[in-house]
Amino acid sequence: MRKLCLLLSSALLLMGSARAQHQIPPYIPPTDKAVQANLEQWSDWKFGMLIHWGAYSQWGIVESWSICPEDEGWTQRQPYGIPYYDYVKKYEELGKTFNPTKFDPSKWAKAAKDAGMKYVVFTTKHHDGFCMFDTKQTDYKVSNPNYAFGKDARSNIAKEVFEAFRKEGLHAGAYFSKPDWHSQDYWWSYFPPKDRHVNYDVSKYPDRWKAFRQYTYNQIEELMTGYGKLDILWLDGGWVRPRKQDKKAAADITAAETGEKVIKQDEDIDMDGIAAMARTHQPGLIVVDREVHGPNENYRTPEQQIPDKPLDYPWETCMTMANSWSYVPNDHYKSVNVLIHNLVDIVAKGGNYLLNVGPGPDGQLHDEAYTTMTAIGAWMHINGDAIYATKSVAPYKDGKVCFTRKRDGSVYAIYLLDKDEQVPATIAFKGLTPAKGAKLEMLGAKDKLSWKATGGGTTITIPATLQKKGFQHAVAIRISAVAS
Ligand code: GLC
């Protein structure tokens, strides 16, 4: 019997530690007051634009990944079977011919503003290492005077983008890839690259890794000093991380967390030091060391997905407006209906929505990106108050109704309309009731709406005139006060 107990308790112990190992480390809130304040503001913006743009757009292929020698669907090289180094050579030459003569970021910025977006995050450098800013650390940059666009007055592309968006009143964020597949200090040509990681043994060649850290530090410092006010440093390539997480995070980086079998290398680029440096130039900067759960991940970034439930830390879903992050000819765009529903769903769960577009090689967005943004803007123009500066509120979502709460205590019930669906005669939900005497009205209409409490829930009556008013995508009903 004792033996059985012992066996059982050690089995339980094992299960416990296995669970602990797979647990995602807790969110670490920033201690810097200015960062806290900026994060609070950022969470009011709700809607932003992510832009993936680089020399790769000339081929209309996936950004960077085709030079990564992993055998995955998105890393495939064309023509299939082409020798690896022949391919990389051709790929890197794309920098020379990249010539976006129709580059006009003020057009993107206006479209983003009209859509109701409040910030932009732009790829200053993706994993391929091609810089879309005028770095002094490498010649592999769009502003190289020997390259097609290098002598153009707009060749410091990132600067032009940030300035154009700020001019429209939007906030600016720099996407920056920590891995750099062009750098000799990340993929040293003495060895063949095998996967996305650094391709030499960091413990055996510490000076090379030190040089890579310095390179990264210098590039980020350039971005923090020469590009005006930046609100977010959005760092991609989460596999570049220390093997052991910061002690404050109280967690080892487990294999489960990175999706890999073993963490082979200690790819520590001193993110604490980089963040501290960045904030001396940009006080209160929000640093997003994506997926490296710890003090430098000021918010978390679910990718191409919406969490099932509200999360108890700041978060932002990044998602493509079409299928790809980067430009693909004839890419298939998500419908306006789907995008608005996503936005409402995300905001009701307390998150932000960072929606991506991929400009083409000439610098223009697909027409569909513009029509989509105009349509979202038309909806936001009426319904923005139900989105911006809101918090999540229980029951978050009940069937087709999502909820958001304003700082003054009022609540919005947002009813998601299917494509071509008319506003129904009644809108009912559970889990929330208006306070006695509360005023209910639909955004975009003046009528006062009547309601009745129905067993822990509410049924709102919609007058026939409003049903026929032609509302699309979603309607927001403001409830001036809710019963506690
Ligand atoms: C994915 C892609 C990467 C892209 C990122 C944006 O991780 O692989 O290329 O930059 O999403 O969130």
Short mmCIF file of C-alpha atoms and ligand atoms in Angstrom, two decimals:
data_model
loop_
_atom_site.label_atom_id
_atom_site.label_comp_id
_atom_site.label_asym_id
_atom_site.label_seq_id
_atom_site.Cartn_x
_atom_site.Cartn_y
_atom_site.Cartn_z
CA MET A 1 0.00 0.00 0.00
CA ARG A 2 2.78 2.38 1.03
CA LYS A 3 4.59 1.50 -2.15
CA LEU A 4 1.49 2.29 -4.19
CA CYS A 5 1.10 5.65 -2.45
CA LEU A 6 4.73 6.45 -3.11
CA LEU A 7 4.35 5.48 -6.73
CA LEU A 8 1.20 7.55 -7.10
CA SER A 9 2.66 10.61 -5.44
CA SER A 10 5.84 10.51 -7.53
CA ALA A 11 3.71 10.12 -10.67
CA LEU A 12 1.72 13.18 -9.61
CA LEU A 13 4.92 15.06 -8.92
CA LEU A 14 6.22 14.21 -12.37
CA MET A 15 2.97 15.33 -13.99
CA GLY A 16 3.18 18.54 -12.01
CA SER A 17 6.69 19.35 -13.15
CA ALA A 18 5.83 18.49 -16.75
CA ARG A 19 2.95 20.93 -16.54
CA ALA A 20 5.14 23.59 -14.96
CA GLN A 21 7.61 23.17 -17.77
CA HIS A 22 4.99 23.76 -20.43
CA GLN A 23 3.50 26.73 -18.67
CA ILE A 24 3.98 30.06 -20.39
CA PRO A 25 5.92 32.31 -18.03
CA PRO A 26 3.85 35.10 -16.48
CA TYR A 27 3.71 38.51 -18.09
CA ILE A 28 6.18 40.92 -16.49
CA PRO A 29 4.73 44.44 -16.34
CA PRO A 30 7.19 47.28 -16.99
CA THR A 31 8.49 49.07 -13.90
CA ASP A 32 9.35 52.30 -15.77
CA LYS A 33 6.49 54.77 -15.17
CA ALA A 34 6.81 56.33 -18.61
CA VAL A 35 6.52 52.91 -20.26
CA GLN A 36 3.48 52.12 -18.13
CA ALA A 37 1.84 55.36 -19.23
CA ASN A 38 2.62 54.75 -22.90
CA LEU A 39 1.33 51.23 -22.72
CA GLU A 40 -1.92 52.53 -21.28
CA GLN A 41 -2.20 55.00 -24.17
CA TRP A 42 -1.27 52.38 -26.74
CA SER A 43 -4.05 50.15 -25.47
CA ASP A 44 -6.51 52.95 -26.32
CA TRP A 45 -5.43 53.05 -29.98
CA LYS A 46 -6.84 49.59 -30.73
CA PHE A 47 -6.17 49.57 -34.44
CA GLY A 48 -2.89 49.83 -36.33
CA MET A 49 -1.17 49.01 -39.58
CA LEU A 50 1.75 46.64 -40.03
CA ILE A 51 3.73 46.96 -43.26
CA HIS A 52 6.01 44.23 -44.64
CA TRP A 53 8.09 45.66 -47.41
CA GLY A 54 11.47 44.74 -48.81
CA ALA A 55 13.38 43.88 -51.95
CA TYR A 56 11.65 40.45 -51.92
CA SER A 57 8.44 42.13 -53.06
CA GLN A 58 9.90 42.20 -56.59
CA TRP A 59 9.43 38.46 -56.83
CA GLY A 60 6.09 38.52 -55.03
CA ILE A 61 7.29 35.77 -52.70
CA VAL A 62 7.27 35.23 -48.96
CA GLU A 63 9.45 37.76 -47.11
CA SER A 64 12.98 36.47 -46.38
CA TRP A 65 12.12 32.85 -45.67
CA SER A 66 13.17 31.37 -49.02
CA ILE A 67 16.85 31.83 -48.10
CA CYS A 68 16.36 29.92 -44.85
CA PRO A 69 17.53 26.34 -45.42
CA GLU A 70 14.70 24.76 -43.45
CA ASP A 71 12.52 22.46 -45.47
CA GLU A 72 9.15 24.05 -44.89
CA GLY A 73 6.39 25.07 -47.26
CA TRP A 74 7.16 28.76 -46.83
CA THR A 75 10.92 28.33 -47.37
CA GLN A 76 10.68 26.76 -50.79
CA ARG A 77 12.96 28.16 -53.45
CA GLN A 78 11.95 28.56 -57.08
CA PRO A 79 12.64 26.95 -59.43
CA TYR A 80 12.31 23.96 -57.15
CA GLY A 81 15.66 22.18 -56.86
CA ILE A 82 17.81 25.23 -57.66
CA PRO A 83 21.21 24.94 -55.88
CA TYR A 84 21.04 26.83 -52.60
CA TYR A 85 23.93 29.27 -53.10
CA ASP A 86 22.83 30.14 -56.65
CA TYR A 87 19.49 31.05 -55.19
CA VAL A 88 20.84 33.18 -52.36
CA LYS A 89 23.04 35.08 -54.78
CA LYS A 90 20.06 35.92 -56.98
CA TYR A 91 17.95 36.76 -53.95
CA GLU A 92 20.52 39.17 -52.55
CA GLU A 93 20.82 40.91 -55.90
CA LEU A 94 17.21 41.94 -55.51
CA GLY A 95 18.50 44.78 -53.36
CA LYS A 96 20.23 46.27 -56.36
CA THR A 97 17.15 46.33 -58.58
CA PHE A 98 14.58 47.34 -55.97
CA ASN A 99 13.26 50.58 -57.38
CA PRO A 100 9.88 51.63 -56.00
CA THR A 101 9.41 54.72 -58.14
CA LYS A 102 5.78 55.13 -57.04
CA PHE A 103 6.67 55.09 -53.35
CA ASP A 104 4.40 57.64 -51.68
CA PRO A 105 3.92 56.84 -47.99
CA SER A 106 1.60 59.82 -47.54
CA LYS A 107 -0.96 57.85 -49.54
CA TRP A 108 -0.61 54.85 -47.20
CA ALA A 109 -0.77 57.11 -44.18
CA LYS A 110 -3.95 58.83 -45.38
CA ALA A 111 -5.58 55.49 -46.08
CA ALA A 112 -4.58 54.22 -42.64
CA LYS A 113 -5.93 57.34 -40.98
CA ASP A 114 -9.20 57.14 -42.91
CA ALA A 115 -9.53 53.52 -41.82
CA GLY A 116 -9.30 54.66 -38.20
CA MET A 117 -5.83 53.23 -37.60
CA LYS A 118 -3.81 54.98 -34.92
CA TYR A 119 -0.31 53.58 -35.44
CA VAL A 120 2.01 51.99 -37.95
CA VAL A 121 4.68 49.33 -37.53
CA PHE A 122 7.10 49.20 -40.45
CA THR A 123 9.73 46.56 -41.37
CA THR A 124 12.99 48.48 -41.06
CA LYS A 125 14.85 45.17 -41.50
CA HIS A 126 13.46 41.68 -41.98
CA HIS A 127 15.30 38.38 -41.42
CA ASP A 128 17.09 38.61 -44.79
CA GLY A 129 19.02 41.56 -43.36
CA PHE A 130 18.18 43.99 -46.16
CA CYS A 131 17.82 47.37 -44.49
CA MET A 132 14.95 49.63 -45.43
CA PHE A 133 16.71 52.46 -43.58
CA ASP A 134 19.96 54.28 -44.13
CA THR A 135 22.13 52.32 -41.73
CA LYS A 136 25.85 52.94 -41.50
CA GLN A 137 26.52 49.38 -40.36
CA THR A 138 26.16 47.70 -43.78
CA ASP A 139 25.89 48.45 -47.49
CA TYR A 140 23.11 45.93 -47.82
CA LYS A 141 20.49 48.65 -47.68
CA VAL A 142 18.03 50.35 -49.96
CA SER A 143 19.96 53.62 -49.66
CA ASN A 144 23.19 52.14 -51.05
CA PRO A 145 24.13 54.70 -53.75
CA ASN A 146 25.07 51.86 -56.10
CA TYR A 147 21.60 50.37 -55.90
CA ALA A 148 18.69 51.39 -58.13
CA PHE A 149 16.86 53.42 -55.47
CA GLY A 150 19.96 54.54 -53.60
CA LYS A 151 20.20 57.98 -55.13
CA ASP A 152 16.51 58.74 -54.88
CA ALA A 153 15.65 61.53 -52.44
CA ARG A 154 13.26 59.08 -50.72
CA SER A 155 15.84 56.29 -50.34
CA ASN A 156 15.77 56.33 -46.54
CA ILE A 157 12.45 54.56 -46.78
CA ALA A 158 11.79 53.93 -43.09
CA LYS A 159 12.29 57.61 -42.34
CA GLU A 160 9.85 58.62 -45.07
CA VAL A 161 7.29 56.14 -43.79
CA PHE A 162 7.51 57.24 -40.16
CA GLU A 163 7.34 60.90 -41.09
CA ALA A 164 4.35 60.44 -43.38
CA PHE A 165 2.38 58.57 -40.73
CA ARG A 166 3.25 61.00 -37.96
CA LYS A 167 2.12 63.82 -40.22
CA GLU A 168 -1.32 62.21 -40.30
CA GLY A 169 -1.29 62.03 -36.51
CA LEU A 170 -0.48 58.34 -36.27
CA HIS A 171 2.12 56.87 -33.92
CA ALA A 172 5.16 55.05 -35.27
CA GLY A 173 6.73 51.69 -34.47
CA ALA A 174 9.82 50.03 -35.90
CA TYR A 175 9.68 46.36 -36.79
CA PHE A 176 13.26 45.05 -36.54
CA SER A 177 14.40 41.48 -37.06
CA LYS A 178 16.96 40.32 -34.52
CA PRO A 179 18.19 37.49 -36.76
CA ASP A 180 20.08 38.78 -39.79
CA TRP A 181 20.75 36.23 -42.50
CA HIS A 182 23.03 38.55 -44.42
CA SER A 183 25.39 39.33 -41.57
CA GLN A 184 28.68 37.43 -41.46
CA ASP A 185 28.32 37.52 -37.71
CA TYR A 186 25.03 35.63 -37.78
CA TRP A 187 25.41 33.37 -40.79
CA TRP A 188 29.18 33.16 -41.16
CA SER A 189 30.03 31.95 -44.66
CA TYR A 190 32.74 29.68 -43.25
CA PHE A 191 29.88 27.32 -42.36
CA PRO A 192 26.75 26.57 -44.33
CA PRO A 193 23.58 27.78 -42.64
CA LYS A 194 21.43 24.89 -41.50
CA ASP A 195 18.36 26.54 -40.13
CA ARG A 196 17.11 29.94 -38.96
CA HIS A 197 19.63 30.09 -36.11
CA VAL A 198 23.11 31.52 -35.87
CA ASN A 199 25.24 29.06 -37.89
CA TYR A 200 28.37 28.85 -35.74
CA ASP A 201 28.96 27.80 -32.18
CA VAL A 202 28.55 30.96 -30.15
CA SER A 203 30.52 29.52 -27.23
CA LYS A 204 33.43 28.67 -29.54
CA TYR A 205 33.45 31.99 -31.40
CA PRO A 206 32.39 34.47 -28.71
CA ASP A 207 34.00 37.42 -30.46
CA ARG A 208 31.93 36.89 -33.57
CA TRP A 209 28.79 36.82 -31.49
CA LYS A 210 29.96 39.91 -29.65
CA ALA A 211 30.32 41.64 -33.01
CA PHE A 212 26.77 40.62 -33.88
CA ARG A 213 25.49 42.04 -30.61
CA GLN A 214 27.27 45.28 -31.31
CA TYR A 215 25.89 45.41 -34.86
CA THR A 216 22.36 44.92 -33.57
CA TYR A 217 22.87 47.51 -30.85
CA ASN A 218 24.25 50.04 -33.32
CA GLN A 219 21.45 49.56 -35.82
CA ILE A 220 18.79 49.93 -33.16
CA GLU A 221 20.56 53.00 -31.84
CA GLU A 222 20.49 54.50 -35.34
CA LEU A 223 16.76 53.87 -35.53
CA MET A 224 16.23 55.40 -32.09
CA THR A 225 18.16 58.55 -32.92
CA GLY A 226 17.65 59.44 -36.57
CA TYR A 227 13.98 58.72 -37.16
CA GLY A 228 12.01 61.07 -34.96
CA LYS A 229 9.68 59.96 -32.21
CA LEU A 230 9.12 56.22 -32.11
CA ASP A 231 6.59 54.68 -29.78
CA ILE A 232 7.24 50.99 -30.31
CA LEU A 233 10.28 48.82 -30.97
CA TRP A 234 8.73 45.64 -32.38
CA LEU A 235 11.40 42.94 -32.39
CA ASP A 236 10.83 39.82 -34.44
CA GLY A 237 12.72 36.51 -34.55
CA GLY A 238 12.00 35.25 -31.06
CA TRP A 239 14.48 32.39 -31.41
CA VAL A 240 17.24 34.93 -30.86
CA ARG A 241 17.15 34.81 -27.10
CA PRO A 242 19.20 33.81 -24.12
CA ARG A 243 19.07 30.14 -23.36
CA LYS A 244 18.05 30.96 -19.85
CA GLN A 245 15.42 33.60 -19.37
CA ASP A 246 15.94 36.57 -17.13
CA LYS A 247 15.68 35.49 -13.50
CA LYS A 248 12.87 37.94 -12.94
CA ALA A 249 10.77 35.93 -15.37
CA ALA A 250 11.36 32.97 -13.08
CA ALA A 251 11.36 30.58 -15.97
CA ASP A 252 13.67 28.64 -18.18
CA ILE A 253 13.01 28.86 -21.87
CA THR A 254 11.59 25.47 -22.48
CA ALA A 255 11.73 23.64 -25.75
CA ALA A 256 7.92 23.55 -25.79
CA GLU A 257 7.77 27.31 -25.75
CA THR A 258 9.91 27.86 -28.81
CA GLY A 259 8.42 24.93 -30.71
CA GLU A 260 11.85 23.33 -30.97
CA LYS A 261 13.21 20.11 -29.59
CA VAL A 262 16.30 21.58 -27.97
CA ILE A 263 17.56 25.10 -27.53
CA LYS A 264 20.95 24.71 -29.09
CA GLN A 265 22.50 28.10 -28.80
CA ASP A 266 22.67 30.90 -26.33
CA GLU A 267 21.64 33.69 -28.71
CA ASP A 268 21.74 36.37 -26.06
CA ILE A 269 21.90 39.81 -27.65
CA ASP A 270 21.59 41.68 -24.36
CA MET A 271 18.07 42.88 -24.79
CA ASP A 272 18.16 44.57 -21.37
CA GLY A 273 21.05 46.71 -22.55
CA ILE A 274 19.40 47.47 -25.90
CA ALA A 275 16.11 48.44 -24.24
CA ALA A 276 17.89 50.70 -21.74
CA MET A 277 19.86 52.40 -24.54
CA ALA A 278 16.73 52.77 -26.67
CA ARG A 279 14.87 54.45 -23.82
CA THR A 280 17.60 57.00 -23.21
CA HIS A 281 16.76 58.26 -26.72
CA GLN A 282 13.05 57.46 -26.69
CA PRO A 283 11.79 57.79 -23.12
CA GLY A 284 8.91 55.47 -22.37
CA LEU A 285 9.46 53.39 -25.52
CA ILE A 286 7.34 50.26 -25.67
CA VAL A 287 9.66 47.32 -26.33
CA VAL A 288 8.14 44.16 -27.74
CA ASP A 289 10.72 41.38 -27.72
CA ARG A 290 8.23 39.05 -29.31
CA GLU A 291 7.81 35.64 -27.73
CA VAL A 292 10.72 36.17 -25.35
CA HIS A 293 8.48 36.20 -22.33
CA GLY A 294 10.12 38.46 -19.80
CA PRO A 295 10.69 42.09 -18.89
CA ASN A 296 11.33 43.19 -22.49
CA GLU A 297 8.05 41.93 -23.89
CA ASN A 298 5.86 44.87 -22.89
CA TYR A 299 2.95 43.37 -24.74
CA ARG A 300 2.31 40.00 -26.32
CA THR A 301 1.59 39.40 -29.97
CA PRO A 302 -0.61 36.48 -31.00
CA GLU A 303 0.03 36.00 -34.70
CA GLN A 304 -2.75 35.36 -37.22
CA GLN A 305 -5.08 34.39 -34.41
CA ILE A 306 -7.55 35.78 -31.91
CA PRO A 307 -7.46 34.37 -28.37
CA ASP A 308 -10.62 32.59 -27.21
CA LYS A 309 -10.84 34.66 -24.05
CA PRO A 310 -9.64 38.02 -22.76
CA LEU A 311 -6.01 37.89 -21.66
CA ASP A 312 -4.92 39.49 -18.41
CA TYR A 313 -1.97 41.34 -19.94
CA PRO A 314 -1.55 43.82 -22.83
CA TRP A 315 -1.71 42.14 -26.20
CA GLU A 316 -2.05 42.76 -29.91
CA THR A 317 -3.07 40.37 -32.66
CA CYS A 318 -1.02 40.87 -35.80
CA MET A 319 -2.79 39.59 -38.87
CA THR A 320 -2.61 39.89 -42.62
CA MET A 321 -5.31 41.83 -44.45
CA ALA A 322 -4.86 39.40 -47.36
CA ASN A 323 -3.13 36.01 -47.07
CA SER A 324 0.53 37.04 -47.05
CA TRP A 325 2.65 39.38 -44.97
CA SER A 326 4.53 40.55 -48.03
CA TYR A 327 3.31 41.49 -51.48
CA VAL A 328 1.95 38.68 -53.62
CA PRO A 329 0.26 39.54 -56.92
CA ASN A 330 -3.50 38.92 -56.78
CA ASP A 331 -3.41 38.12 -53.06
CA HIS A 332 -6.80 37.21 -51.64
CA TYR A 333 -8.15 39.85 -49.23
CA LYS A 334 -10.30 39.10 -46.22
CA SER A 335 -13.77 40.62 -46.47
CA VAL A 336 -14.54 43.89 -44.72
CA ASN A 337 -17.18 42.04 -42.73
CA VAL A 338 -14.60 39.57 -41.40
CA LEU A 339 -12.06 42.30 -40.62
CA ILE A 340 -14.57 44.41 -38.69
CA HIS A 341 -15.78 41.37 -36.77
CA ASN A 342 -12.16 40.53 -35.93
CA LEU A 343 -11.55 44.06 -34.70
CA VAL A 344 -14.65 44.00 -32.49
CA ASP A 345 -13.83 40.53 -31.17
CA ILE A 346 -10.24 41.52 -30.35
CA VAL A 347 -11.19 44.79 -28.70
CA ALA A 348 -13.92 43.10 -26.64
CA LYS A 349 -11.19 40.79 -25.34
CA GLY A 350 -8.98 43.73 -24.45
CA GLY A 351 -6.51 43.54 -27.35
CA ASN A 352 -5.31 45.69 -30.24
CA TYR A 353 -5.54 44.73 -33.92
CA LEU A 354 -2.44 45.25 -36.05
CA LEU A 355 -3.47 44.65 -39.62
CA ASN A 356 -0.81 44.01 -42.23
CA VAL A 357 -0.42 45.14 -45.81
CA GLY A 358 2.37 44.35 -48.26
CA PRO A 359 3.22 47.09 -50.76
CA GLY A 360 4.26 45.99 -54.23
CA PRO A 361 7.69 46.49 -55.84
CA ASP A 362 6.70 49.86 -57.29
CA GLY A 363 5.57 51.12 -53.89
CA GLN A 364 1.84 50.82 -54.33
CA LEU A 365 -0.72 48.88 -52.34
CA HIS A 366 -3.25 46.67 -54.05
CA ASP A 367 -6.44 48.60 -54.93
CA GLU A 368 -8.27 46.18 -52.69
CA ALA A 369 -6.23 47.29 -49.69
CA TYR A 370 -7.51 50.83 -50.27
CA THR A 371 -11.16 49.87 -50.82
CA THR A 372 -11.03 47.65 -47.75
CA MET A 373 -9.59 50.43 -45.60
CA THR A 374 -12.13 52.94 -46.88
CA ALA A 375 -14.97 50.60 -45.95
CA ILE A 376 -13.54 49.92 -42.50
CA GLY A 377 -13.17 53.68 -42.09
CA ALA A 378 -16.82 54.29 -42.95
CA TRP A 379 -17.79 51.88 -40.20
CA MET A 380 -15.29 53.31 -37.72
CA HIS A 381 -16.51 56.81 -38.43
CA ILE A 382 -19.87 55.87 -36.95
CA ASN A 383 -18.79 53.27 -34.42
CA GLY A 384 -15.34 54.38 -33.29
CA ASP A 385 -16.53 55.38 -29.84
CA ALA A 386 -17.37 51.73 -29.15
CA ILE A 387 -13.81 50.73 -30.06
CA TYR A 388 -11.23 53.34 -28.97
CA ALA A 389 -10.27 53.83 -25.34
CA THR A 390 -12.33 50.90 -24.19
CA LYS A 391 -11.65 48.04 -21.82
CA SER A 392 -13.00 44.55 -21.82
CA VAL A 393 -16.03 43.83 -19.69
CA ALA A 394 -17.76 40.59 -18.74
CA PRO A 395 -19.40 38.72 -20.42
CA TYR A 396 -17.10 39.91 -23.29
CA LYS A 397 -19.01 38.02 -25.91
CA ASP A 398 -22.36 36.29 -25.92
CA GLY A 399 -23.31 34.75 -29.23
CA LYS A 400 -23.28 37.56 -31.78
CA VAL A 401 -22.93 40.32 -29.21
CA CYS A 402 -19.56 41.66 -28.03
CA PHE A 403 -19.07 44.13 -25.19
CA THR A 404 -16.70 47.00 -24.50
CA ARG A 405 -16.57 49.42 -21.57
CA LYS A 406 -15.70 53.10 -21.58
CA ARG A 407 -13.88 54.83 -18.76
CA ASP A 408 -17.10 56.64 -17.74
CA GLY A 409 -18.71 53.28 -16.94
CA SER A 410 -20.95 53.15 -19.99
CA VAL A 411 -20.91 49.93 -21.96
CA TYR A 412 -21.32 49.11 -25.63
CA ALA A 413 -23.15 46.01 -26.80
CA ILE A 414 -21.95 45.44 -30.35
CA TYR A 415 -24.10 43.17 -32.45
CA LEU A 416 -22.21 41.45 -35.30
CA LEU A 417 -24.23 41.46 -38.50
CA ASP A 418 -23.58 38.76 -41.05
CA LYS A 419 -23.05 39.86 -44.60
CA ASP A 420 -26.34 41.37 -45.87
CA GLU A 421 -28.08 40.72 -42.55
CA GLN A 422 -30.52 43.41 -41.42
CA VAL A 423 -30.49 44.56 -37.82
CA PRO A 424 -32.96 42.20 -36.13
CA ALA A 425 -36.14 43.30 -34.35
CA THR A 426 -34.66 42.35 -30.99
CA ILE A 427 -31.12 41.97 -29.74
CA ALA A 428 -30.79 39.73 -26.72
CA PHE A 429 -27.85 38.73 -24.59
CA LYS A 430 -27.04 37.23 -21.20
CA GLY A 431 -24.66 38.32 -18.48
CA LEU A 432 -25.22 42.08 -18.48
CA THR A 433 -28.19 44.31 -17.71
CA PRO A 434 -28.58 48.07 -18.01
CA ALA A 435 -29.00 50.00 -14.76
CA LYS A 436 -32.46 51.26 -13.90
CA GLY A 437 -33.14 54.38 -15.95
CA ALA A 438 -30.16 53.79 -18.27
CA LYS A 439 -30.29 55.37 -21.70
CA LEU A 440 -29.78 53.08 -24.67
CA GLU A 441 -29.01 54.29 -28.17
CA MET A 442 -27.45 52.94 -31.31
CA LEU A 443 -24.46 54.75 -32.79
CA GLY A 444 -25.48 56.36 -36.06
CA ALA A 445 -29.09 56.81 -34.93
CA LYS A 446 -30.82 59.13 -32.49
CA ASP A 447 -33.71 56.92 -31.35
CA LYS A 448 -33.90 55.92 -27.69
CA LEU A 449 -34.13 52.16 -27.48
CA SER A 450 -36.37 50.29 -25.08
CA TRP A 451 -35.21 47.20 -23.28
CA LYS A 452 -36.31 44.70 -20.71
CA ALA A 453 -34.43 42.47 -18.32
CA THR A 454 -34.85 38.83 -19.21
CA GLY A 455 -33.56 36.31 -16.65
CA GLY A 456 -30.00 37.52 -16.08
CA GLY A 457 -29.89 39.11 -19.48
CA THR A 458 -31.38 41.82 -21.61
CA THR A 459 -33.59 42.10 -24.65
CA ILE A 460 -33.40 45.33 -26.63
CA THR A 461 -36.14 46.26 -29.09
CA ILE A 462 -35.05 47.77 -32.39
CA PRO A 463 -37.60 50.04 -34.12
CA ALA A 464 -38.49 49.10 -37.72
CA THR A 465 -36.91 52.31 -39.08
CA LEU A 466 -33.54 51.30 -37.62
CA GLN A 467 -33.84 47.75 -38.87
CA LYS A 468 -34.21 49.13 -42.38
CA LYS A 469 -31.52 51.76 -42.11
CA GLY A 470 -28.97 49.69 -43.99
CA PHE A 471 -26.41 49.26 -41.21
CA GLN A 472 -23.63 46.91 -42.19
CA HIS A 473 -21.10 44.66 -40.43
CA ALA A 474 -22.02 45.53 -36.85
CA VAL A 475 -24.11 47.95 -34.81
CA ALA A 476 -23.06 49.39 -31.46
CA ILE A 477 -25.61 50.11 -28.76
CA ARG A 478 -24.46 52.45 -26.03
CA ILE A 479 -25.76 51.60 -22.58
CA SER A 480 -25.21 54.65 -20.38
CA ALA A 481 -24.91 52.61 -17.16
CA VAL A 482 -25.07 48.95 -16.25
CA ALA A 483 -26.52 47.26 -13.17
CA SER A 484 -23.77 46.21 -10.81
C1 GLC B 1 5.64 35.37 -39.26
C2 GLC B 1 6.49 35.37 -40.49
C3 GLC B 1 7.42 36.55 -40.49
C4 GLC B 1 6.62 37.83 -40.27
C5 GLC B 1 5.86 37.72 -38.97
C6 GLC B 1 5.00 38.92 -38.68
O1 GLC B 1 6.41 35.04 -38.14
O2 GLC B 1 7.21 34.18 -40.59
O3 GLC B 1 8.09 36.61 -41.70
O4 GLC B 1 7.47 38.92 -40.24
O5 GLC B 1 5.03 36.59 -39.03
O6 GLC B 1 4.28 38.76 -37.51
#
